[in-house]
C-alpha cells in the first residue's frame, strides 16, 4: 500500500538531525566509563575517605583512643543496611521494568492498530490509502507526544511533523496532548464505523486496541506521577551516613591505616547501590538509565511507515558511546 498523505514538510531533514546532546539516553552495553560510575557519588566518597583519614590520624598520632568503636555493632548495622538496600533496589527496579514492559506493549499495539486499519477498513483504494496513512501518522505522533510529556519536554516536538494543521491546533489546545491525539484517532475510526466502512465486530476489536493504548498511557503517567516514598529513601540515606561515620572507628584499632581504603570500598558499595536505586526509581527522567522512549518511538515510526508502504522511511537511532536516546 502506498501512502498519499504526507506530514509537515521537512520531516526527513529533521529526523537526520536529531539532537544527541543533553538528550535522554539509556545504556545499551555492559561496560561503561568509571566517571559515569562515580559521578553521582564521588562527593560522598571523597568526604568519607577524608573523614576516615582524619580518624586514623587522630587515633594513631593524637592518641584519641576513645574513637575506637565495637566492630560487632558495625557488623550488625551493615547487615541491616544490606537488607534495606536490597528491598530499595528491588522496588526501584520493579518501577523501571514496569515502564519498559509498558513501552513494549505500546510498540506491539501500535503495529496491531495499523494492521487492523489496513485489513478492516472497506473503501476504494485511494480513500483507504489516505485514511490509513492519516491514522498511521497520528499514531506515530501519539508515541512521540507521550514520550515528551513523560519527560516534561515540549510535547509536540517530533509529533508535530506527523500532524496536519487542524490536528496540531486541536492537540495544542488540550491539557493532555497525548490523550488528545488518541482522541483524534478514536474520532477517525468512529467516523469510519458510522459511514459503514468498518463492520461493528471489527470496530470493537479496534476499540479494544485503542483501550490498551490508553491503559498503557495511564500506566506511564502513574509511574511518572507516583513519587517513591521520600521517608524511606531518607531513612536509608541516614542509616548509610551513620554507618560511614562509625565504620573507620571500628576498623582503625585492628588494621590501622588499612582502614582508610577499606572504608572507601565498603562505602562505595553502599553509596553506589543507593545511587542505582535512586536513578532507576524514575524511568522517565533525562538520565542514562531512562527508558529509551525516543528510540522506541522511532522504531514504531519505521515499522508503521513500512506497513503502509511509505516511500520515505527515517533511519534508526543508533547508539552513541554505548547509550541510546
PDB file of N, CA and C in Angstrom, residues 41 79 142 161-162 209 222 248 295 302:
ATOM      1  N   UNK A  41      28.256   9.864  43.000  1.00  0.00           N
ATOM      2  CA  UNK A  41      28.572   9.616  44.412  1.00  0.00           C
ATOM      3  C   UNK A  41      29.975  10.066  44.800  1.00  0.00           C
ATOM      4  N   UNK A  79      24.744  -5.279  58.127  1.00  0.00           N
ATOM      5  CA  UNK A  79      23.790  -6.296  57.670  1.00  0.00           C
ATOM      6  C   UNK A  79      22.401  -5.695  57.475  1.00  0.00           C
ATOM      7  N   UNK A 142       1.356  10.286  18.435  1.00  0.00           N
ATOM      8  CA  UNK A 142       0.986   9.951  19.815  1.00  0.00           C
ATOM      9  C   UNK A 142       2.170   9.388  20.581  1.00  0.00           C
ATOM     10  N   UNK A 161       5.451  16.912  13.373  1.00  0.00           N
ATOM     11  CA  UNK A 161       5.811  16.557  11.998  1.00  0.00           C
ATOM     12  C   UNK A 161       4.819  15.577  11.376  1.00  0.00           C
ATOM     13  N   UNK A 162       3.993  14.964  12.201  1.00  0.00           N
ATOM     14  CA  UNK A 162       3.047  13.952  11.717  1.00  0.00           C
ATOM     15  C   UNK A 162       1.600  14.421  11.836  1.00  0.00           C
ATOM     16  N   UNK A 209      -8.024  -2.309  21.008  1.00  0.00           N
ATOM     17  CA  UNK A 209      -6.626  -1.911  20.826  1.00  0.00           C
ATOM     18  C   UNK A 209      -6.397  -0.495  21.329  1.00  0.00           C
ATOM     19  N   UNK A 222       1.041   7.012  35.744  1.00  0.00           N
ATOM     20  CA  UNK A 222       1.033   6.600  37.154  1.00  0.00           C
ATOM     21  C   UNK A 222       2.456   6.456  37.676  1.00  0.00           C
ATOM     22  N   UNK A 248      35.083   3.654  60.120  1.00  0.00           N
ATOM     23  CA  UNK A 248      36.536   3.741  60.360  1.00  0.00           C
ATOM     24  C   UNK A 248      36.909   3.617  61.837  1.00  0.00           C
ATOM     25  N   UNK A 295      13.964   6.333  21.013  1.00  0.00           N
ATOM     26  CA  UNK A 295      14.375   5.248  20.130  1.00  0.00           C
ATOM     27  C   UNK A 295      13.223   4.288  19.855  1.00  0.00           C
ATOM     28  N   UNK A 302       9.200   3.680  12.074  1.00  0.00           N
ATOM     29  CA  UNK A 302       9.721   2.923  10.930  1.00  0.00           C
ATOM     30  C   UNK A 302       8.802   1.757  10.596  1.00  0.00           C
TER      31      UNK A 302
END
